[in-house]
Amino acid sequence: MTFILTVIAIALIAAAIGLLYAKWRGEGLPERLLAVAVPVAWGCLCVSAALWMRAYTPDFGLSVGFLIFMCLPLIIIGWQGYRGWISAPLSHRERREKAPADPTASPGKSLRITARVLSCLIAAPVTGMAVGLLAWAYMPGHGSTRYAWAVFFFTFSFAIALMAGLAAQRPWRATGLIALTGAAASALVSLPILTGSV
């Protein structure tokens, strides 16, 4: 039963990624399905998360599910990069290979890359941990229940922060919003300590 649920959960993740990719391209699907591709994709991801929690424990299942959800798009990215490489004219590829790297050519691009690196390696994981600790501190129930909620909110907020930091047109603004969210969650976590209630 666990194997069947895992296969269905992975298939739903792949379907969600395919729907989002088709919506991004604006083609490949009927018009009616293309119009509702985004909510259907998120619905598939929610059902997949429930299946991961049902097949395994919530902490392990959600962690593996989100990891697969974040890794599967790399196949599409690699395929698109490969197609772009083989379809480029040979002279253009040779010019790209022989052209010296000029760090001053596009300073805006390097700043955007820096913002995305900061959001992925620092802001997103710290925000995820802060939101997870917030769930641990304030959710009701037994310690094991609060732990499960903490893991759920950590993985969910971490994934959202990663997607926001990588997909934003203005990455510095997204990095700032992610950091502000983490700071607010950290302040709420430390509030009982500051007020002396713990």
Short mmCIF file of C-alpha atoms in Angstrom, two decimals, residues 38-188:
data_model
loop_
_atom_site.label_atom_id
_atom_site.label_comp_id
_atom_site.label_asym_id
_atom_site.label_seq_id
_atom_site.Cartn_x
_atom_site.Cartn_y
_atom_site.Cartn_z
CA VAL A 38 -2.52 26.77 -11.75
CA PRO A 39 -5.28 25.90 -9.22
CA VAL A 40 -5.41 22.31 -10.52
CA ALA A 41 -1.63 22.03 -10.13
CA TRP A 42 -1.77 23.29 -6.55
CA GLY A 43 -4.63 20.91 -5.86
CA CYS A 44 -2.48 18.03 -7.12
CA LEU A 45 0.34 19.14 -4.82
CA CYS A 46 -1.99 19.29 -1.80
CA VAL A 47 -3.33 15.80 -2.52
CA SER A 48 0.24 14.59 -3.03
CA ALA A 49 1.26 16.05 0.35
CA ALA A 50 -1.64 14.23 2.02
CA LEU A 51 -0.58 10.98 0.36
CA TRP A 52 3.01 11.43 1.48
CA MET A 53 1.82 11.94 5.07
CA ARG A 54 -0.47 8.91 4.80
CA ALA A 55 2.19 6.65 3.32
CA TYR A 56 4.90 7.67 5.78
CA THR A 57 5.10 9.81 8.90
CA PRO A 58 4.29 13.53 8.40
CA ASP A 59 7.85 14.71 9.02
CA PHE A 60 9.54 12.20 6.71
CA GLY A 61 6.80 12.13 4.08
CA LEU A 62 6.52 15.88 3.65
CA SER A 63 10.28 16.34 3.59
CA VAL A 64 10.74 13.74 0.84
CA GLY A 65 7.70 15.01 -1.08
CA PHE A 66 8.94 18.60 -1.11
CA LEU A 67 12.41 17.41 -2.06
CA ILE A 68 11.01 15.55 -5.08
CA PHE A 69 8.86 18.56 -5.98
CA MET A 70 11.94 20.79 -5.96
CA CYS A 71 14.15 18.34 -7.88
CA LEU A 72 11.83 17.22 -10.70
CA PRO A 73 11.80 20.66 -12.43
CA LEU A 74 15.57 20.32 -12.84
CA ILE A 75 14.81 17.72 -15.53
CA ILE A 76 12.82 20.29 -17.51
CA ILE A 77 15.48 22.96 -16.97
CA GLY A 78 18.23 20.60 -18.12
CA TRP A 79 16.22 19.48 -21.16
CA GLN A 80 15.48 23.07 -22.21
CA GLY A 81 19.12 24.01 -21.78
CA TYR A 82 20.21 21.02 -23.83
CA ARG A 83 17.73 21.82 -26.61
CA GLY A 84 18.86 25.44 -26.64
CA TRP A 85 22.47 24.33 -26.84
CA ILE A 86 22.06 21.90 -29.74
CA SER A 87 19.76 24.25 -31.66
CA ALA A 88 22.13 27.21 -31.41
CA PRO A 89 24.27 27.85 -34.50
CA LEU A 90 27.80 26.49 -34.24
CA SER A 91 29.38 29.89 -34.77
CA HIS A 92 27.27 31.35 -31.94
CA ARG A 93 28.34 28.55 -29.60
CA GLU A 94 31.98 29.05 -30.52
CA ARG A 95 31.69 32.77 -29.85
CA ARG A 96 30.15 32.06 -26.45
CA GLU A 97 32.92 29.63 -25.58
CA LYS A 98 35.75 31.88 -26.76
CA ALA A 99 34.37 35.16 -25.40
CA PRO A 100 36.23 36.18 -22.22
CA ALA A 101 34.16 36.63 -19.11
CA ASP A 102 33.63 40.30 -18.38
CA PRO A 103 32.39 40.84 -14.82
CA THR A 104 31.59 44.48 -15.55
CA ALA A 105 29.42 43.70 -18.57
CA SER A 106 26.15 43.31 -16.68
CA PRO A 107 26.40 44.42 -13.04
CA GLY A 108 22.64 44.21 -12.64
CA LYS A 109 22.66 40.50 -13.46
CA SER A 110 25.37 39.75 -10.90
CA LEU A 111 23.42 41.64 -8.23
CA ARG A 112 20.27 39.65 -9.01
CA ILE A 113 22.22 36.40 -8.81
CA THR A 114 23.63 37.51 -5.45
CA ALA A 115 20.13 38.23 -4.16
CA ARG A 116 18.88 34.82 -5.24
CA VAL A 117 21.85 33.07 -3.66
CA LEU A 118 21.26 34.91 -0.38
CA SER A 119 17.56 34.11 -0.43
CA CYS A 120 18.16 30.40 -1.13
CA LEU A 121 21.10 29.75 1.19
CA ILE A 122 20.31 32.10 4.09
CA ALA A 123 16.93 33.85 4.09
CA ALA A 124 14.72 30.92 3.02
CA PRO A 125 16.10 28.26 5.42
CA VAL A 126 16.20 30.70 8.35
CA THR A 127 12.62 31.77 7.65
CA GLY A 128 11.55 28.13 7.41
CA MET A 129 13.17 27.35 10.77
CA ALA A 130 11.60 30.42 12.37
CA VAL A 131 8.11 29.48 11.13
CA GLY A 132 8.67 25.89 12.28
CA LEU A 133 9.67 27.09 15.75
CA LEU A 134 6.62 29.36 15.76
CA ALA A 135 4.38 26.33 15.16
CA TRP A 136 6.26 24.42 17.86
CA ALA A 137 5.76 27.24 20.36
CA TYR A 138 2.10 28.08 19.74
CA MET A 139 0.32 25.02 18.28
CA PRO A 140 -1.79 23.11 20.81
CA GLY A 141 -1.48 19.45 21.55
CA HIS A 142 1.08 16.91 22.69
CA GLY A 143 4.78 17.38 22.00
CA SER A 144 4.78 14.87 19.14
CA THR A 145 1.81 16.65 17.52
CA ARG A 146 3.53 20.01 17.83
CA TYR A 147 6.69 18.48 16.38
CA ALA A 148 4.76 17.24 13.34
CA TRP A 149 3.21 20.68 12.84
CA ALA A 150 6.65 22.28 13.19
CA VAL A 151 8.09 20.02 10.49
CA PHE A 152 5.10 20.69 8.24
CA PHE A 153 5.34 24.47 8.59
CA PHE A 154 9.12 24.37 8.19
CA THR A 155 9.01 22.45 4.92
CA PHE A 156 6.03 24.39 3.58
CA SER A 157 7.41 27.85 4.37
CA PHE A 158 10.90 26.84 3.22
CA ALA A 159 9.52 25.69 -0.16
CA ILE A 160 7.44 28.85 -0.59
CA ALA A 161 10.41 31.07 0.30
CA LEU A 162 12.62 29.19 -2.17
CA MET A 163 10.10 29.57 -4.98
CA ALA A 164 9.54 33.24 -4.17
CA GLY A 165 13.27 33.98 -4.09
CA LEU A 166 14.01 32.17 -7.34
CA ALA A 167 11.00 33.28 -9.38
CA ALA A 168 10.82 36.94 -8.35
CA GLN A 169 11.41 39.56 -11.03
CA ARG A 170 12.88 41.79 -8.30
CA PRO A 171 14.96 39.34 -6.25
CA TRP A 172 16.22 41.90 -3.73
CA ARG A 173 12.66 42.84 -2.82
CA ALA A 174 11.75 39.16 -2.49
CA THR A 175 14.83 38.53 -0.33
CA GLY A 176 13.85 41.44 1.90
CA LEU A 177 10.29 40.18 2.27
CA ILE A 178 11.52 36.67 3.08
CA ALA A 179 13.94 38.04 5.69
CA LEU A 180 11.20 40.28 7.16
CA THR A 181 8.89 37.28 7.47
CA GLY A 182 11.61 35.31 9.23
CA ALA A 183 12.33 38.23 11.58
CA ALA A 184 8.62 38.57 12.46
CA ALA A 185 8.34 34.83 13.16
CA SER A 186 11.50 34.94 15.27
CA ALA A 187 10.12 37.87 17.26
CA LEU A 188 6.91 35.94 17.98
#
